[in-house]
């Protein structure tokens, strides 16, 4: 992990949990594993504060612990560095759940995100006591919770192993993939009794099983949306719908996070699924043409590999995210250096290796301009130079060297990813600075809005309300509007940067052998 990512993680954790948790996480980020005593010694914090910070990080699944190799009774803690950035995506997770399950699902997801992990009974009780959704019944909440488990959006956390010597050593957890999505037993009558005060939460029938959101399932959905949107923009909505059916069929036989390509699927299976579930007559009528269109497209999402069953196909994740990632890289180059620089980058990538004299001919750009643009791309590490030395005639003359431009694709993506981390860190810091710099003005505006709302509920006259509103002077209004617009722009920049980061992370997962931290279930 780079220094830019370390700074970004530190800023995110400070924003979400405060400075104590930030200090503990920074200590863990700088080492593979640390014991409690080592963390206390490094951070110079009180042992109780460090223990509480670790408890918070463990509850939010950002820290794992295991017995030390030298002492089985001593736990060693390590930070899940790749999961810290998920804290920025909480709003996206909630929005996705809301589109699928409505306000009830969004309420459940928000509660699980805010608490990190929680039992089903405790989560539903907090959702039912929420003022925004009091009209919904307990049965609706239970049904939605169980449906979210069935769709793998909620996952059971590993259960604590109990034993005679459990109190004397590091806690152990049992992780059984077969039980990850077995729904809990939620008693509605007991829920009603707990809400009335006739029973306690300790008497719940869900066995104390703790649940949390399954981030990998959400990331799978985000990844699929990227591919569907790319096809929709290039080939139309019907082609995107066809690809959506292919994806849903693929996941029945393929691990969603298989790196290179999916398992085979036949044309007959695709046709049967679309005839059963689709209402699009054009898609059913011209299915073979749409599949050919997706297969022949330069994006390379779908590849034909055989003729059995009307044709066998695979989804080529490696080629798909290579195309998408370098479309993103080319877009960045166009914004920074112009379209001619993008043409040079594209020529070098197509040719693999090329000399400067040949480059200006292939790109059809004047020699001086091509040399300047190539130097700028080299300086910013978008392209690299490979030197090939050839000895002189007879071994006595000077060595002749050939300088060839090339693109190291993995290094280019890694460099752009680090730039995104740095930009996101700067955006967050700037947003926090704006909020702190104008804190008094923002709080005054919020108090005034609250007073005006209360007056409207009381039925006070419009003239009296207008007098109260006028206490906020025009210069203050102007400054506040500028600050709000600035913060809004920075928030949009955060979302856009996170989208780019996610795309480049998908490239690293599907197109390289780098460890990405993505598993089927966590």
Coordinates of C-alpha atoms in Angstrom, one line a residue:
X1 CA 0.0 0.0 0.0
X2 CA 1.3 3.5 -0.9
X3 CA 1.9 6.5 1.3
X4 CA -1.0 8.3 -0.4
X5 CA -3.4 5.5 0.5
X6 CA -2.1 5.6 4.1
X7 CA -2.9 9.3 4.3
X8 CA -6.3 8.8 2.8
X9 CA -7.2 6.0 5.3
X10 CA -6.0 8.1 8.2
X11 CA -8.2 11.0 7.1
X12 CA -11.3 8.7 6.6
X13 CA -10.9 7.1 10.0
X14 CA -10.4 10.5 11.7
X15 CA -13.6 11.7 10.1
X16 CA -15.6 8.6 11.0
X17 CA -14.3 7.6 14.5
X18 CA -12.1 10.4 15.9
X19 CA -8.4 11.0 16.6
X20 CA -7.9 8.1 19.1
X21 CA -9.1 5.4 16.6
X22 CA -7.1 7.2 13.9
X23 CA -3.9 7.0 15.9
X24 CA -4.4 3.2 16.6
X25 CA -5.2 2.5 12.9
X26 CA -2.1 4.5 11.8
X27 CA 0.0 2.4 14.1
X28 CA -1.4 -0.8 12.7
X29 CA -1.1 0.5 9.1
X30 CA 2.6 0.9 9.5
X31 CA 3.2 -2.7 10.5
X32 CA 1.9 -6.2 9.6
X33 CA 0.8 -7.1 13.1
X34 CA 1.1 -5.5 16.6
X35 CA 0.2 -6.6 20.1
X36 CA -1.8 -4.4 22.5
X37 CA 1.4 -3.4 24.4
X38 CA 3.2 -2.4 21.2
X39 CA 0.3 -0.2 20.1
X40 CA 0.2 1.5 23.6
X41 CA 3.9 2.0 23.5
X42 CA 3.9 3.5 19.9
X43 CA 0.8 5.7 20.2
X44 CA 1.5 6.9 23.8
X45 CA -2.2 6.5 24.6
X46 CA -3.8 5.0 27.7
X47 CA -4.2 1.2 27.5
X48 CA -8.0 1.6 28.1
X49 CA -8.3 4.1 25.1
X50 CA -6.4 1.7 22.8
X51 CA -8.5 -1.3 23.9
X52 CA -11.7 0.7 23.2
X53 CA -10.4 1.9 19.8
X54 CA -9.5 -1.7 18.9
X55 CA -13.0 -2.9 20.0
X56 CA -14.6 -0.3 17.6
X57 CA -12.4 -1.3 14.7
X58 CA -13.1 -5.0 15.3
X59 CA -16.9 -4.4 15.4
X60 CA -16.7 -2.6 12.1
X61 CA -14.6 -5.4 10.7
X62 CA -11.6 -3.2 10.0
X63 CA -9.2 -5.1 12.3
X64 CA -8.6 -8.9 12.6
X65 CA -6.7 -10.6 15.4
X66 CA -5.1 -14.0 15.9
X67 CA -2.8 -15.7 18.5
X68 CA 0.8 -14.8 18.3
X69 CA 3.1 -17.5 16.9
X70 CA 5.5 -17.0 19.8
X71 CA 2.7 -17.0 22.5
X72 CA -0.7 -18.6 21.9
X73 CA -2.2 -16.6 24.8
X74 CA -1.2 -13.2 23.3
X75 CA -3.3 -11.7 20.4
X76 CA -1.8 -9.8 17.5
X77 CA -3.8 -7.2 15.7
X78 CA -3.7 -6.3 12.0
X79 CA -5.6 -3.7 10.0
X80 CA -7.7 -4.7 6.9
X81 CA -6.2 -1.8 4.9
X82 CA -8.2 -2.5 1.7
X83 CA -11.5 -2.3 3.6
X84 CA -11.0 1.2 5.1
X85 CA -12.1 2.9 1.8
X86 CA -15.5 1.1 2.1
X87 CA -16.4 3.7 4.8
X88 CA -16.8 6.3 2.0
X89 CA -19.2 4.1 0.1
X90 CA -21.9 3.8 2.9
X91 CA -24.2 6.2 1.1
X92 CA -23.9 4.1 -2.1
X93 CA -24.7 0.9 -0.2
X94 CA -27.8 2.5 1.3
X95 CA -29.0 3.9 -2.0
X96 CA -28.6 0.5 -3.7
X97 CA -30.6 -1.2 -0.9
X98 CA -33.3 1.5 -1.1
X99 CA -33.7 0.9 -4.9
X100 CA -34.2 -2.8 -4.3
X101 CA -36.1 -3.0 -1.0
X102 CA -37.5 0.5 -0.4
X103 CA -37.3 2.5 2.8
X104 CA -37.5 -0.5 5.0
X105 CA -34.4 -2.1 3.5
X106 CA -32.6 1.2 3.6
X107 CA -33.4 1.6 7.3
X108 CA -32.0 -1.9 8.0
X109 CA -28.9 -1.3 6.0
X110 CA -28.3 2.1 7.7
X111 CA -28.6 0.5 11.1
X112 CA -26.2 -2.2 10.3
X113 CA -23.7 0.3 8.8
X114 CA -23.9 2.6 11.8
X115 CA -23.4 -0.2 14.4
X116 CA -20.9 -2.2 12.3
X117 CA -22.5 -5.5 13.2
X118 CA -25.6 -6.5 15.3
X119 CA -28.0 -9.2 16.1
X120 CA -31.2 -9.4 14.0
X121 CA -33.5 -8.7 17.0
X122 CA -31.5 -5.7 18.1
X123 CA -31.4 -4.3 14.6
X124 CA -35.1 -4.7 14.0
X125 CA -36.0 -3.1 17.4
X126 CA -33.9 0.0 16.5
X127 CA -35.5 0.2 13.1
X128 CA -39.0 -0.1 14.5
X129 CA -38.3 2.7 17.1
X130 CA -37.2 5.0 14.3
X131 CA -39.6 7.8 13.8
X132 CA -39.4 7.8 10.0
X133 CA -40.8 4.3 9.5
X134 CA -43.2 3.8 12.4
X135 CA -46.0 3.1 10.0
X136 CA -44.3 -0.1 8.8
X137 CA -45.1 -3.4 10.7
X138 CA -42.6 -5.7 12.4
X139 CA -43.5 -8.4 9.9
X140 CA -42.5 -6.2 7.0
X141 CA -39.1 -5.6 8.6
X142 CA -38.6 -9.3 9.3
X143 CA -39.5 -10.3 5.8
X144 CA -37.2 -7.7 4.3
X145 CA -34.3 -8.7 6.6
X146 CA -34.7 -12.4 5.6
X147 CA -34.9 -11.5 1.9
X148 CA -31.7 -9.4 2.2
X149 CA -30.0 -12.5 3.7
X150 CA -31.3 -14.7 0.9
X151 CA -29.9 -12.2 -1.7
X152 CA -26.6 -12.2 0.2
X153 CA -26.6 -8.5 1.0
X154 CA -26.5 -9.4 4.7
X155 CA -24.0 -12.0 6.0
X156 CA -23.6 -13.8 9.3
X157 CA -20.3 -13.0 11.1
X158 CA -18.2 -15.9 12.4
X159 CA -19.5 -17.4 15.7
X160 CA -17.4 -17.4 18.9
X161 CA -16.1 -20.8 19.8
X162 CA -16.9 -21.5 23.5
X163 CA -14.9 -24.0 25.6
X164 CA -13.5 -24.7 29.0
X165 CA -10.3 -22.8 28.4
X166 CA -11.8 -20.0 26.3
X167 CA -11.4 -17.4 29.0
X168 CA -7.7 -18.0 29.3
X169 CA -6.7 -17.7 25.6
X170 CA -7.4 -15.6 22.5
X171 CA -11.0 -16.0 21.3
X172 CA -11.5 -18.3 18.4
X173 CA -14.3 -18.0 15.8
X174 CA -16.0 -20.7 13.7
X175 CA -16.5 -19.7 10.0
X176 CA -18.7 -22.1 8.1
X177 CA -19.6 -21.0 4.5
X178 CA -22.7 -23.2 4.6
X179 CA -24.2 -21.1 7.4
X180 CA -23.4 -17.7 6.1
X181 CA -26.9 -17.1 4.7
X182 CA -29.1 -19.3 6.9
X183 CA -31.9 -17.0 8.1
X184 CA -32.4 -16.4 11.9
X185 CA -35.4 -17.3 13.9
X186 CA -37.1 -13.9 14.7
X187 CA -40.1 -14.1 17.0
X188 CA -42.6 -11.2 16.2
X189 CA -44.5 -11.7 19.5
X190 CA -41.3 -11.5 21.5
X191 CA -40.4 -8.3 19.5
X192 CA -43.7 -6.8 20.6
X193 CA -43.2 -7.7 24.2
X194 CA -39.7 -6.2 24.2
X195 CA -41.0 -3.0 22.8
X196 CA -43.7 -2.8 25.5
X197 CA -41.1 -3.6 28.2
X198 CA -42.6 -7.0 29.1
X199 CA -39.4 -8.9 28.1
X200 CA -35.7 -8.2 27.6
X201 CA -33.5 -8.5 24.5
X202 CA -31.6 -11.3 26.3
X203 CA -34.6 -13.6 25.8
X204 CA -34.4 -13.2 22.0
X205 CA -34.7 -16.4 19.9
X206 CA -32.1 -15.6 17.3
X207 CA -29.3 -17.3 19.3
X208 CA -27.2 -14.1 19.6
X209 CA -26.0 -14.5 16.0
X210 CA -24.4 -11.3 14.8
X211 CA -25.1 -10.0 11.2
X212 CA -23.4 -7.3 9.0
X213 CA -23.6 -6.1 5.5
X214 CA -21.7 -8.2 2.9
X215 CA -19.6 -5.5 1.1
X216 CA -18.5 -8.0 -1.6
X217 CA -22.1 -8.5 -2.7
X218 CA -22.5 -4.7 -3.1
X219 CA -19.2 -4.4 -5.0
X220 CA -20.3 -7.2 -7.3
X221 CA -23.4 -5.2 -8.1
X222 CA -21.4 -2.0 -8.7
X223 CA -19.0 -3.9 -11.0
X224 CA -21.9 -5.4 -13.0
X225 CA -23.5 -1.9 -13.3
X226 CA -20.3 -0.5 -14.8
X227 CA -20.3 -3.2 -17.5
X228 CA -24.1 -2.8 -18.2
X229 CA -23.8 1.0 -18.4
X230 CA -20.8 0.7 -20.8
X231 CA -22.8 -1.6 -23.1
X232 CA -25.9 0.6 -22.8
X233 CA -24.0 3.7 -23.9
X234 CA -22.4 1.9 -26.8
X235 CA -24.9 -0.6 -28.0
X236 CA -28.3 0.4 -26.5
X237 CA -30.7 -0.6 -23.7
X238 CA -31.7 -3.9 -25.3
X239 CA -28.1 -5.1 -25.6
X240 CA -27.6 -4.1 -21.9
X241 CA -30.7 -6.1 -20.9
X242 CA -29.4 -9.1 -22.8
X243 CA -26.0 -8.8 -21.0
X244 CA -27.8 -8.5 -17.7
X245 CA -29.5 -11.9 -18.2
X246 CA -26.2 -13.4 -19.2
X247 CA -24.6 -12.1 -16.0
X248 CA -27.4 -13.5 -13.8
X249 CA -27.0 -17.0 -15.5
X250 CA -23.2 -16.9 -15.2
X251 CA -23.4 -16.5 -11.4
X252 CA -25.3 -19.7 -11.0
X253 CA -22.2 -21.7 -12.0
X254 CA -19.3 -19.2 -11.5
X255 CA -17.7 -17.6 -8.4
X256 CA -18.5 -13.9 -8.8
X257 CA -14.9 -13.0 -8.1
X258 CA -13.2 -15.4 -10.5
X259 CA -10.4 -13.4 -11.8
X260 CA -9.9 -13.9 -15.6
X261 CA -13.1 -15.4 -17.2
X262 CA -16.4 -17.0 -16.2
X263 CA -17.5 -20.6 -16.8
X264 CA -19.2 -21.5 -20.1
X265 CA -22.8 -20.8 -20.8
X266 CA -24.7 -21.9 -23.9
X267 CA -27.0 -19.9 -26.3
X268 CA -29.9 -22.2 -25.5
X269 CA -29.6 -21.4 -21.7
X270 CA -29.6 -17.7 -22.5
X271 CA -32.6 -18.0 -24.8
X272 CA -34.7 -20.0 -22.3
X273 CA -34.0 -17.6 -19.4
X274 CA -35.0 -14.5 -21.6
X275 CA -38.2 -16.2 -22.8
X276 CA -39.1 -17.0 -19.2
X277 CA -38.4 -13.6 -17.6
X278 CA -38.2 -10.9 -20.3
X279 CA -41.0 -8.8 -21.7
X280 CA -38.8 -7.3 -24.4
X281 CA -40.1 -8.7 -27.7
X282 CA -37.2 -7.2 -29.8
X283 CA -34.7 -9.0 -27.6
X284 CA -36.5 -12.3 -28.0
X285 CA -36.9 -11.9 -31.7
X286 CA -33.3 -10.8 -32.5
X287 CA -31.5 -12.5 -29.6
X288 CA -28.8 -14.1 -31.8
X289 CA -28.0 -10.7 -33.4
X290 CA -27.7 -8.9 -30.0
X291 CA -25.3 -11.6 -28.7
X292 CA -23.3 -11.4 -31.9
X293 CA -23.2 -7.6 -31.5
X294 CA -21.9 -7.9 -27.9
X295 CA -19.4 -10.6 -28.9
X296 CA -18.0 -8.7 -31.9
X297 CA -17.7 -5.3 -30.0
X298 CA -14.2 -4.0 -29.3
X299 CA -15.0 -3.9 -25.5
X300 CA -14.7 -7.7 -25.5
X301 CA -17.1 -8.4 -22.6
X302 CA -18.4 -11.6 -24.2
X303 CA -16.4 -14.2 -26.0
X304 CA -17.5 -17.2 -28.0
X305 CA -15.5 -20.3 -27.2
X306 CA -17.4 -23.2 -28.7
X307 CA -20.4 -24.4 -30.8
X308 CA -22.2 -26.7 -28.5
X309 CA -25.8 -25.8 -27.5
X310 CA -26.1 -23.2 -30.2
X311 CA -22.8 -21.6 -29.2
X312 CA -20.8 -21.5 -25.9
X313 CA -19.9 -18.1 -24.4
X314 CA -17.8 -16.8 -21.5
X315 CA -17.7 -13.3 -19.9
X316 CA -14.1 -12.2 -20.3
X317 CA -13.6 -10.1 -17.2
X318 CA -9.9 -9.6 -17.9
X319 CA -10.4 -8.0 -21.4
X320 CA -13.5 -6.1 -20.2
X321 CA -11.8 -4.3 -17.3
X322 CA -8.6 -3.7 -19.4
X323 CA -10.8 -1.9 -22.0
X324 CA -12.7 0.1 -19.3
X325 CA -9.6 1.0 -17.3
X326 CA -7.6 2.2 -20.3
X327 CA -10.6 4.2 -21.5
X328 CA -10.4 5.9 -18.2
X329 CA -6.6 6.5 -18.5
X330 CA -7.1 7.9 -22.0
X331 CA -9.8 10.2 -20.7
X332 CA -7.4 11.5 -18.0
X333 CA -4.7 12.1 -20.6
X334 CA -7.1 14.0 -22.9
X335 CA -8.2 16.3 -20.0
X336 CA -4.5 17.0 -19.0
X337 CA -2.6 17.1 -22.3
X338 CA -5.2 17.1 -25.1
X339 CA -6.4 14.7 -27.7
X340 CA -3.1 14.6 -29.6
X341 CA -1.4 13.2 -26.5
X342 CA -4.1 10.6 -26.3
X343 CA -3.4 9.6 -29.9
X344 CA 0.3 9.2 -29.1
X345 CA -0.6 7.0 -26.0
X346 CA -3.0 4.9 -28.1
X347 CA -0.4 4.4 -30.9
X348 CA 2.3 3.3 -28.4
X349 CA -0.1 0.9 -26.7
X350 CA -1.1 -0.6 -30.1
X351 CA 2.5 -1.0 -31.3
X352 CA 3.9 -2.2 -27.9
X353 CA 7.3 -0.7 -28.8
X354 CA 8.0 2.2 -31.1
X355 CA 10.9 4.7 -31.8
X356 CA 10.3 8.4 -31.7
X357 CA 10.7 8.9 -35.4
X358 CA 8.1 6.2 -36.2
X359 CA 5.8 7.6 -33.5
X360 CA 5.3 11.0 -35.1
X361 CA 4.6 9.3 -38.5
X362 CA 2.1 6.8 -37.0
X363 CA 0.3 9.5 -34.9
X364 CA 0.4 12.0 -37.9
X365 CA 1.6 14.8 -35.6
X366 CA 4.4 17.3 -36.4
X367 CA 7.8 16.1 -35.1
X368 CA 8.4 19.0 -32.6
X369 CA 4.8 18.7 -31.1
X370 CA 5.0 14.8 -30.9
X371 CA 8.4 15.1 -29.1
X372 CA 7.0 17.6 -26.6
X373 CA 3.8 15.5 -25.9
X374 CA 5.8 12.3 -25.6
X375 CA 8.2 14.0 -23.1
X376 CA 5.2 15.2 -21.0
X377 CA 3.7 11.7 -21.0
X378 CA 7.0 10.2 -20.0
X379 CA 7.5 12.8 -17.2
X380 CA 4.1 12.0 -15.8
X381 CA 4.9 8.2 -16.0
X382 CA 2.1 7.4 -18.5
X383 CA 4.7 6.0 -20.9
X384 CA 8.2 4.5 -20.3
X385 CA 11.4 4.2 -22.3
X386 CA 13.1 0.8 -23.0
X387 CA 16.8 1.1 -24.0
X388 CA 18.3 -1.6 -26.3
X389 CA 22.1 -1.4 -26.7
X390 CA 23.9 -2.8 -29.7
X391 CA 27.7 -3.1 -29.8
X392 CA 29.6 -1.3 -32.6
X393 CA 31.2 -3.0 -35.6
X394 CA 34.0 -5.4 -34.8
X395 CA 33.5 -4.8 -31.1
X396 CA 35.7 -1.7 -31.2
X397 CA 33.3 1.1 -32.0
X398 CA 30.9 2.9 -29.7
X399 CA 27.8 1.0 -28.6
X400 CA 24.6 2.0 -30.5
X401 CA 21.4 2.5 -28.4
X402 CA 17.8 2.3 -29.5
X403 CA 15.3 4.2 -27.4
X404 CA 11.8 2.6 -27.7
X405 CA 8.6 4.0 -26.1
X406 CA 6.5 1.5 -24.3
X407 CA 3.5 1.3 -21.9
X408 CA 3.8 -0.7 -18.7
X409 CA 0.0 -1.1 -18.2
X410 CA 0.1 -2.3 -14.6
X411 CA 2.4 0.5 -13.5
X412 CA 0.3 3.1 -15.4
X413 CA -2.9 2.0 -13.6
X414 CA -1.1 1.8 -10.2
X415 CA 0.3 5.4 -10.8
X416 CA -3.2 6.7 -11.7
X417 CA -4.7 4.9 -8.6
X418 CA -2.2 6.6 -6.3
X419 CA -3.0 10.0 -7.9
X420 CA -6.7 9.3 -7.2
X421 CA -5.9 8.5 -3.6
X422 CA -4.0 11.7 -3.3
X423 CA -6.8 13.7 -4.9
X424 CA -9.4 12.1 -2.7
X425 CA -7.4 12.9 0.4
X426 CA -7.0 16.5 -0.7
X427 CA -10.7 16.8 -1.4
X428 CA -11.7 15.5 2.0
X429 CA -9.2 17.8 3.8
X430 CA -10.4 20.8 1.8
X431 CA -14.0 20.0 2.6
X432 CA -13.2 19.6 6.3
X433 CA -11.3 22.9 6.2
X434 CA -14.3 24.8 4.7
X435 CA -16.6 23.4 7.3
X436 CA -14.3 24.3 10.2
X437 CA -13.5 27.7 8.8
X438 CA -17.2 28.7 8.6
X439 CA -18.5 26.6 11.4
X440 CA -20.1 29.5 13.3
X441 CA -22.0 30.7 10.1
X442 CA -23.2 27.2 9.3
X443 CA -24.4 26.6 12.9
X444 CA -26.2 30.0 12.9
X445 CA -28.0 29.1 9.7
X446 CA -29.1 25.7 11.1
X447 CA -30.4 27.3 14.3
X448 CA -32.3 29.9 12.2
X449 CA -33.8 27.2 10.0
X450 CA -34.9 25.3 13.1
X451 CA -36.5 28.4 14.6
X452 CA -38.4 29.3 11.4
X453 CA -39.7 25.7 11.1
X454 CA -41.0 25.8 14.7
X455 CA -42.7 29.1 14.1
X456 CA -44.4 27.8 11.0
X457 CA -45.7 24.8 13.0
X458 CA -47.0 27.2 15.6
X459 CA -48.8 29.2 12.9
X460 CA -47.0 32.5 13.5
X461 CA -47.5 35.3 10.9
X462 CA -45.4 35.6 7.8
X463 CA -44.3 39.1 8.7
X464 CA -42.9 38.0 12.1
X465 CA -41.1 35.0 10.4
X466 CA -39.7 37.4 7.8
X467 CA -38.3 39.6 10.6
X468 CA -36.5 36.6 12.1
X469 CA -35.1 35.6 8.7
X470 CA -33.7 39.1 8.2
X471 CA -31.5 38.6 11.2
X472 CA -29.3 36.7 8.8
X473 CA -27.6 39.6 6.9
X474 CA -27.1 39.6 3.1
X475 CA -23.3 39.4 3.3
X476 CA -23.7 36.4 5.6
X477 CA -26.1 34.8 3.1
X478 CA -23.7 35.4 0.2
X479 CA -20.8 33.8 2.1
X480 CA -22.9 30.9 3.2
X481 CA -24.1 30.2 -0.4
X482 CA -20.5 30.2 -1.6
X483 CA -19.5 27.8 1.1
X484 CA -22.4 25.4 0.4
X485 CA -21.7 25.4 -3.3
X486 CA -18.0 24.7 -2.6
X487 CA -18.8 21.8 -0.2
X488 CA -21.3 20.5 -2.7
X489 CA -18.7 20.5 -5.5
X490 CA -16.2 18.8 -3.3
X491 CA -18.7 16.1 -2.4
X492 CA -19.4 15.4 -6.1
X493 CA -15.7 15.2 -6.6
X494 CA -15.4 12.6 -3.8
X495 CA -18.1 10.5 -5.5
X496 CA -16.5 10.7 -8.9
X497 CA -13.0 9.9 -7.6
X498 CA -14.4 6.9 -5.7
X499 CA -16.0 5.6 -8.9
X500 CA -12.6 5.9 -10.7
X501 CA -10.8 4.2 -7.8
X502 CA -13.3 1.3 -7.9
X503 CA -12.9 0.9 -11.6
X504 CA -9.1 0.8 -11.3
X505 CA -9.3 -1.7 -8.4
X506 CA -11.5 -4.0 -10.5
X507 CA -8.7 -3.8 -13.2
X508 CA -6.2 -4.9 -10.5
X509 CA -8.4 -7.8 -9.4
X510 CA -9.2 -9.1 -12.9
X511 CA -6.1 -8.2 -14.9
X512 CA -3.3 -8.8 -12.5
X513 CA -2.2 -11.3 -9.8
X514 CA -1.9 -8.6 -7.1
X515 CA -3.6 -9.4 -3.8
X516 CA -6.7 -7.3 -3.7
X517 CA -8.5 -8.4 -0.5
X518 CA -11.6 -9.4 -2.5
X519 CA -13.0 -12.8 -1.6
X520 CA -16.3 -14.5 -2.3
X521 CA -17.4 -13.9 1.3
X522 CA -15.7 -12.2 4.2

